[in-house]
CSV table of C-alpha atoms in Angstrom, one decimal:
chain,number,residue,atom,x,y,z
A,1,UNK,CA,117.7,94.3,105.4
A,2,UNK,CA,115.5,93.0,102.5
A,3,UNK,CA,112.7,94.2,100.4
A,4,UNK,CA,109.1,95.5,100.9
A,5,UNK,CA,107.1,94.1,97.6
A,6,UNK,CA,104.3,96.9,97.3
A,7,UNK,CA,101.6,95.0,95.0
A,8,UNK,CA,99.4,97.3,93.6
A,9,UNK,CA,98.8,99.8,90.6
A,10,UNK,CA,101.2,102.7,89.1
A,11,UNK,CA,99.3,104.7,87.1
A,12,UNK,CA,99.6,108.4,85.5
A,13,UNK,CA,96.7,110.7,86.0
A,14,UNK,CA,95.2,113.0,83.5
A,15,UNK,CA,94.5,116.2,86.0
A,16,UNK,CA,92.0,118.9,85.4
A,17,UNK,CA,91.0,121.4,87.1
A,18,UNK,CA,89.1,124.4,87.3
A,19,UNK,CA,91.4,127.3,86.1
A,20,UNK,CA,94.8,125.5,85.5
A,21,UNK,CA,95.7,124.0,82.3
A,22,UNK,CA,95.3,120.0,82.4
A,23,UNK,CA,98.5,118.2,83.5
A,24,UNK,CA,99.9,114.7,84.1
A,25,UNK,CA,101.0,113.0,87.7
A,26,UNK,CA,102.1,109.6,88.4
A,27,UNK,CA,99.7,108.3,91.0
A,28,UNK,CA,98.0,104.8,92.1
A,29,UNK,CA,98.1,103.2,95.3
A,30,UNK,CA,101.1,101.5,94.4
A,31,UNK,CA,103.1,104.2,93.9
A,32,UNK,CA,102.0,106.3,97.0
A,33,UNK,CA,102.7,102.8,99.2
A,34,UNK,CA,105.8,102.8,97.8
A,35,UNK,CA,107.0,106.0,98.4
A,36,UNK,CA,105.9,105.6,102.1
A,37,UNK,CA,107.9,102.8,102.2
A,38,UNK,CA,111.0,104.5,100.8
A,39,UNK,CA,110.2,107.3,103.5
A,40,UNK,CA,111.8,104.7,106.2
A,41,UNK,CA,113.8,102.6,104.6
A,42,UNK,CA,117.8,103.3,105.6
A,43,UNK,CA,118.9,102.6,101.9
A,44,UNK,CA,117.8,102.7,98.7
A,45,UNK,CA,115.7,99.9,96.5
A,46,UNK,CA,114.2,98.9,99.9
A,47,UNK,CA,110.8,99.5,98.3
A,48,UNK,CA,110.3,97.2,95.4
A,49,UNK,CA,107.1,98.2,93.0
A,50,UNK,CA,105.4,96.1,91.0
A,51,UNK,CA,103.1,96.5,89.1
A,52,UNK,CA,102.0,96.2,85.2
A,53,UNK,CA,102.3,99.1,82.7
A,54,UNK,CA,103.0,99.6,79.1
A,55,UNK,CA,105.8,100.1,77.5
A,56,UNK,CA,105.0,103.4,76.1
A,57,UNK,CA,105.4,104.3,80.1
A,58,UNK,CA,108.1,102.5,81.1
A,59,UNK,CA,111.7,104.8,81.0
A,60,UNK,CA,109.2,107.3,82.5
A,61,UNK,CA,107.9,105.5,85.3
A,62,UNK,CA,111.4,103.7,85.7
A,63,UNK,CA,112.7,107.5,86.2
A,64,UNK,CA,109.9,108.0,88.5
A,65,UNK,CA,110.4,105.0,90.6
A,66,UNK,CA,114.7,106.0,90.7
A,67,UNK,CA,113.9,109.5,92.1
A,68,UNK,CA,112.3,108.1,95.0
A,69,UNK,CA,114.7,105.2,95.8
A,70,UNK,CA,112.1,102.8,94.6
A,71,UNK,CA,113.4,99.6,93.0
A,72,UNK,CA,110.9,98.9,90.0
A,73,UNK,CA,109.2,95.6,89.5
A,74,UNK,CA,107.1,96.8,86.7
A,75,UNK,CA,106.4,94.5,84.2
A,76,UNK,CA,104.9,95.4,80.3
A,77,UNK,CA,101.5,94.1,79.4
A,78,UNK,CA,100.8,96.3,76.2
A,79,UNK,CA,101.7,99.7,75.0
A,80,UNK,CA,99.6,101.6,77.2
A,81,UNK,CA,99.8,101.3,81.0
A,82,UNK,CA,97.0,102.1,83.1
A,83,UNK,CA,95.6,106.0,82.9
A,84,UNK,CA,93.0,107.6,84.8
A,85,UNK,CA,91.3,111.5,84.1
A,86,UNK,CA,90.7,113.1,87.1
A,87,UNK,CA,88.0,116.0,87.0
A,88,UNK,CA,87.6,118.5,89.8
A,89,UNK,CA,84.7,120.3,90.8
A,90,UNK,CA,85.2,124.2,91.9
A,91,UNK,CA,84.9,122.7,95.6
A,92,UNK,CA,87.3,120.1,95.5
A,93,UNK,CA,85.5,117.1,95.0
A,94,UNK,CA,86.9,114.8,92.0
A,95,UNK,CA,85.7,112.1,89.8
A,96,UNK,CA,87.8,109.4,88.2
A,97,UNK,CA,87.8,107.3,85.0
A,98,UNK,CA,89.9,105.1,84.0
A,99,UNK,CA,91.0,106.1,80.5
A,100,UNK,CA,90.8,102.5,78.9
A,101,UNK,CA,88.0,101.2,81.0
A,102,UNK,CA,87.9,99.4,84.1
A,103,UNK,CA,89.3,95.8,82.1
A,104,UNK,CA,92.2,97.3,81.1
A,105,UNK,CA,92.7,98.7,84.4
A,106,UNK,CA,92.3,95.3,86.0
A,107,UNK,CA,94.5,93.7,83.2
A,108,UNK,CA,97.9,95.7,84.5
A,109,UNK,CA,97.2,94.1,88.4
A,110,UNK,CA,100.0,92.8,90.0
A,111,UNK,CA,99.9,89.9,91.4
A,112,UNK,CA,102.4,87.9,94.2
A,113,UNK,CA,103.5,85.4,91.1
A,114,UNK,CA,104.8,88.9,89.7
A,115,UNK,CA,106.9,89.9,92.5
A,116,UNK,CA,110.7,89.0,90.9
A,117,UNK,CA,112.3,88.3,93.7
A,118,UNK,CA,112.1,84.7,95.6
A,119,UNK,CA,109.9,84.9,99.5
A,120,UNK,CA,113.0,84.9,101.0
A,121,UNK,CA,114.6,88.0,99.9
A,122,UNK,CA,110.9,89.7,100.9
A,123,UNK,CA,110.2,91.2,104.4
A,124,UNK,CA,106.9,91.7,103.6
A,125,UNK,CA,104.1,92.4,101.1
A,126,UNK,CA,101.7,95.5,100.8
A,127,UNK,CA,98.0,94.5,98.9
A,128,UNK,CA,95.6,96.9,98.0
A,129,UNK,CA,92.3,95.1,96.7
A,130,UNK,CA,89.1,94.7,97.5
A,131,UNK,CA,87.5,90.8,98.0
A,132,UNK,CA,87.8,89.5,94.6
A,133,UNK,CA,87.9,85.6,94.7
A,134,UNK,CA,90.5,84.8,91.7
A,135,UNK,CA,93.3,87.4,93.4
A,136,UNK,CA,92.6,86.1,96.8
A,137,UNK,CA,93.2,82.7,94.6
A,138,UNK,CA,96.8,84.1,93.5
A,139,UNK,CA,97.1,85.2,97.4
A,140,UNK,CA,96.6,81.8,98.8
A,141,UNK,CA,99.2,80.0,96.7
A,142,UNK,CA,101.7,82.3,98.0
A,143,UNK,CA,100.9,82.1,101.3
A,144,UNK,CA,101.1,78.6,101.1
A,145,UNK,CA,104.8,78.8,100.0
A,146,UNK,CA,106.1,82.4,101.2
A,147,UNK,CA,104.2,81.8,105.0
A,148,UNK,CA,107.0,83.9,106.5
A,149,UNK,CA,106.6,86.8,104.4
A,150,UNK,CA,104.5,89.2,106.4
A,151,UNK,CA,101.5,90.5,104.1
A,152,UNK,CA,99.3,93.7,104.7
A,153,UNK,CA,96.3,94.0,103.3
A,154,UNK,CA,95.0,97.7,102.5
A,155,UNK,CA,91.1,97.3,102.3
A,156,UNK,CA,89.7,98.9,98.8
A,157,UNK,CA,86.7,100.7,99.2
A,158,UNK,CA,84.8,98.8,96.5
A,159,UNK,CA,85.0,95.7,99.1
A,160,UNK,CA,83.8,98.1,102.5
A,161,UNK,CA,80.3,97.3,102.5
A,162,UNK,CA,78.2,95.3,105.1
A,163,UNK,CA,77.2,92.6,102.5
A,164,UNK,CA,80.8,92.1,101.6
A,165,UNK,CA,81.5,91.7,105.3
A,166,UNK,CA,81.7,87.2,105.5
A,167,UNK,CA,83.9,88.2,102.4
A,168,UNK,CA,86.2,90.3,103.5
A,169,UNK,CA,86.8,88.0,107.0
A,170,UNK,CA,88.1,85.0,104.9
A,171,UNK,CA,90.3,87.3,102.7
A,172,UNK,CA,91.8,88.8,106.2
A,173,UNK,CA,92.1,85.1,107.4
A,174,UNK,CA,95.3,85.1,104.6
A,175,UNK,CA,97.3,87.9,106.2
A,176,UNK,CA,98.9,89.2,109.2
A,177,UNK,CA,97.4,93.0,109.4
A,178,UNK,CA,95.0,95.1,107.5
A,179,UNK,CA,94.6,98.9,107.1
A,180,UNK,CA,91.6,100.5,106.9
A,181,UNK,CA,89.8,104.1,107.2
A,182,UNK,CA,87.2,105.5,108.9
A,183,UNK,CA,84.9,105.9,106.4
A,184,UNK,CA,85.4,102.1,105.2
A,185,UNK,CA,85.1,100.9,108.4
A,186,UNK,CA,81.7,102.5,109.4
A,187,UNK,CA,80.6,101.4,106.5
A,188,UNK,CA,81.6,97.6,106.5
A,189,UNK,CA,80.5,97.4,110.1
A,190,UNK,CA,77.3,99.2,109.8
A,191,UNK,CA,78.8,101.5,112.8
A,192,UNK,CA,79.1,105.4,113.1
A,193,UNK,CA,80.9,105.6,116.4
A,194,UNK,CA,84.7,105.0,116.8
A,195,UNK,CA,84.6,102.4,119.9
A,196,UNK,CA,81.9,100.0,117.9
A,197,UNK,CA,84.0,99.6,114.6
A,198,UNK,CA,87.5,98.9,117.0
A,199,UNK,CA,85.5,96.4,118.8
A,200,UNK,CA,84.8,95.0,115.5
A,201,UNK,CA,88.0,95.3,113.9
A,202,UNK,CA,89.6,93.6,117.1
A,203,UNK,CA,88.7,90.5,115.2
A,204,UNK,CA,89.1,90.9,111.7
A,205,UNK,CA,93.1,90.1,111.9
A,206,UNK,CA,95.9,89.8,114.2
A,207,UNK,CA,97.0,93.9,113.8
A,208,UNK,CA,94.6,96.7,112.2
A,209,UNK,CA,95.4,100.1,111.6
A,210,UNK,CA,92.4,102.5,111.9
A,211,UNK,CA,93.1,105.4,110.4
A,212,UNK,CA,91.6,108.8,110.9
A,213,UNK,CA,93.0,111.6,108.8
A,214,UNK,CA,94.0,114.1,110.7
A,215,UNK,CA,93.2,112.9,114.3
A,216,UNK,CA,95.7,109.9,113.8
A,217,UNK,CA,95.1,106.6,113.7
A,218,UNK,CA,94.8,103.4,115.9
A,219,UNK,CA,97.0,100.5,116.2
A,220,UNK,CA,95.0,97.6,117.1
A,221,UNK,CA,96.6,94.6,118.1
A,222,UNK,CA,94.6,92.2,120.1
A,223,UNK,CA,93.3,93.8,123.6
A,224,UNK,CA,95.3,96.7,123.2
A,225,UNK,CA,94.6,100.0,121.4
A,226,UNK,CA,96.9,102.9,120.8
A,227,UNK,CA,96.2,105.9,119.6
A,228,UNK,CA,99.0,107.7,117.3
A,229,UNK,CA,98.4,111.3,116.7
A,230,UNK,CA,98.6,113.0,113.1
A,231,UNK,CA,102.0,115.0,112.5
A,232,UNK,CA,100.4,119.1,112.1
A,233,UNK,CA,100.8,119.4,108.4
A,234,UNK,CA,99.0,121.9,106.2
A,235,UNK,CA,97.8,119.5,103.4
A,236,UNK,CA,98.6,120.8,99.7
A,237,UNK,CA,97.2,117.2,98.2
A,238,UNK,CA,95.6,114.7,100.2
A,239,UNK,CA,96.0,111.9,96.9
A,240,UNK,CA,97.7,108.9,98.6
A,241,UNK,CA,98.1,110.0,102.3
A,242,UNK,CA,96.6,106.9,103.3
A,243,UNK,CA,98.3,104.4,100.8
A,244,UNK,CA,102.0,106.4,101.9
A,245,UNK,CA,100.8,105.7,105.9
A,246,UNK,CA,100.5,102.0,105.3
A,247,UNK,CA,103.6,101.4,103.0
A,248,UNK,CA,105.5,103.6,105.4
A,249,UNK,CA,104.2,101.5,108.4
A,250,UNK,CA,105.0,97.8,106.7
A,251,UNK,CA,108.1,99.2,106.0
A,252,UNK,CA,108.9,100.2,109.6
A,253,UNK,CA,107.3,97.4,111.0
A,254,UNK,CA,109.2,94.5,108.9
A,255,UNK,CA,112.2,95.7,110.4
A,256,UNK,CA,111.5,96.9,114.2
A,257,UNK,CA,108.3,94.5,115.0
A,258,UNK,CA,106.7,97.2,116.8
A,259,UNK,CA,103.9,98.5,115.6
A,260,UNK,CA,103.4,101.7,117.4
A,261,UNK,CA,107.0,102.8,116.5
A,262,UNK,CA,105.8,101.8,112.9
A,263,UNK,CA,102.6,103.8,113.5
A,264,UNK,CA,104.7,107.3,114.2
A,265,UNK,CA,106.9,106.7,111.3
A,266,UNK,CA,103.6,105.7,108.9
A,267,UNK,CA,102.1,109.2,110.4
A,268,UNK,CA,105.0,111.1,109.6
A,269,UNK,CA,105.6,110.0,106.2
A,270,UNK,CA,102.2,110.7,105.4
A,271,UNK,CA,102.7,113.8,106.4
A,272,UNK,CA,105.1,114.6,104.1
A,273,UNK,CA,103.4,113.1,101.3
A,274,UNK,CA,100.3,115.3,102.0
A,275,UNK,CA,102.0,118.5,103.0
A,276,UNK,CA,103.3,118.0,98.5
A,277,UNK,CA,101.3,118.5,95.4
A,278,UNK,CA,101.8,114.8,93.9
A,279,UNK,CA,104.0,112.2,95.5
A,280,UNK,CA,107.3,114.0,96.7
A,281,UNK,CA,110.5,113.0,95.8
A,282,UNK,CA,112.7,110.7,98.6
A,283,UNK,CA,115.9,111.3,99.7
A,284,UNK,CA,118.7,112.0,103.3
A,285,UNK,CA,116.6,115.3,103.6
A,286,UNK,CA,113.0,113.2,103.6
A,287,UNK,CA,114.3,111.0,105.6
A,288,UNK,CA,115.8,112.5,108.2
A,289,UNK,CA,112.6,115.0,108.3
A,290,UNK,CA,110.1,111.8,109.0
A,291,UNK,CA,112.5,110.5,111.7
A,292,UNK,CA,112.5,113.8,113.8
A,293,UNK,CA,108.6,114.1,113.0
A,294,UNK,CA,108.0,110.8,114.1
A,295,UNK,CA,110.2,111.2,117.9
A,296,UNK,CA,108.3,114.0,118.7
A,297,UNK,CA,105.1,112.0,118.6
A,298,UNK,CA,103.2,110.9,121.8
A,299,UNK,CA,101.3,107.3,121.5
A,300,UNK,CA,98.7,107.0,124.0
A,301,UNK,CA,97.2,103.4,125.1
A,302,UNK,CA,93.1,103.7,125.0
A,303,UNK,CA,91.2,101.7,128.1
């Protein structure tokens, strides 16, 4: 069994919030994927991070990455790695800065040349981007010379808008299954009912995953639609459930090829990410927990 490469940011968040003194998480979409991944992997250093930071970060994030069975592909682009302040409002909702600006943000993204291992030591690769010509550049080259290496692409919501839509179509042309939400998906399609944006997404690439919070998601390969129900969860943090569900499920899928199997492992591991405030750590307990979630779960195939 070889590696999941999870290509996307690490970052540590500046929290505040109303009433509790501020306070400092590791986050990004990177980090939650990889955790997912780690979730249902059967050993340790299956999930492989990369991702840039700086080397005031580093042992921290190294630390970080070793509590959760993550092997670290982190590689040092300047002192400071990527920070983002997080601001919450009395009912919940959040806004986020990046502490350096959106160019240094941008500066620390990983891209496939970054990943340290050779294609053939890779059972897939997790992307989390929006439609950005020079990544989907860096993307093409390594399809060209990794074109076994399954890759998923997690839509970012800065690319889920109708006018982005051609865009977004040639990007998915370059891998073999994209995750999306809901929200994105109404959005990109100009939809507001379920059955209109799977009729869309049918086309977009081989395998989508639609998720849906906490009504599940759907696995839609082709003609065929399944619907995987959420794991019942009371939800402490809600911060990376979906980037967890799609490591998880590219981790499960690389190794069993089915993607509804994947599907109830992805929803259980992002059940136990939710159910923790922050990413949670990974170990035999985790594990084992997201395995007998996962069994008890009923797909059901949609006409």
């Amino acid at each position: 069994m070889q590696q999941i490469a999870i290509l996307s940011h690490i970052v540590v968040d500046e929290v505040h919030q109303p009433g509790r003194p501020p306070h400092t998480e590791v986050g990004g979409a990177g980090a939650y994927a990889a955790v997912g991944t780690s979730l249902v992997a059967e050993r340790v250093g299956r999930s492989l991070l990369v991702s840039g930071t700086g080397s005031a970060d580093l042992a921290m994030l190294r630390a970080w990455c070793a509590a959760r069975g993550i092997a670290d592909g982190l590689f040092v682009v300047g002192e400071h790695g990527p920070r983002t302040r997080i601001d919450y409002a009395a009912d919940g909702e959040r806004v986020e800065t990046p502490r350096f600006g959106l160019a240094h943000f941008d500066a620390h993204t990983p891209l496939p040349e970054h990943v340290p291992v050779p294609p053939a030591e890779l059972d897939g690769a997790y992307l989390f981007h929006d439609d950005e010509e020079p990544y989907w550049a860096a993307v093409a080259r390594y399809r060209a010379r990794a074109a076994a290496v399954p890759l998923l692409w997690e839509l970012s919501a800065a690319c889920t808008r109708p006018e982005r839509l051609a865009s977004v179509r040639q990007r998915a042309e370059l891998v073999d299954a994209v995750s999306i939400n809901r929200t994105e998906a109404f959005e990109l399609f100009g939809v507001d009912r379920i059955p209109a944006a799977v009729e869309a997404l049918r086309t977009l690439a081989p395998l989508v995953l639609l998720r849906l919070g906490d009504e599940g998601s759907l696995v839609i390969h082709g003609d065929t639609v399944v619907r995987v129900p959420a794991v019942p969860v009371t939800a402490v943090d809600p911060t990376g459930g979906g980037n967890s569900y799609t490591g998880a499920f590219l981790g499960a899928w690389a190794v069993s090829g089915d993607p509804v199997g994947a599907a109830r492992l992805a929803s259980a591991a992002a059940a136990v990410v939710v159910a923790t405030e922050g990413a949670p750590p990974v170990g035999d307990a985790e594990r084992e927990l997201v395995r007998r979630s996962a069994g008890a779960l009923a797909a059901t195939r949609l006409e």
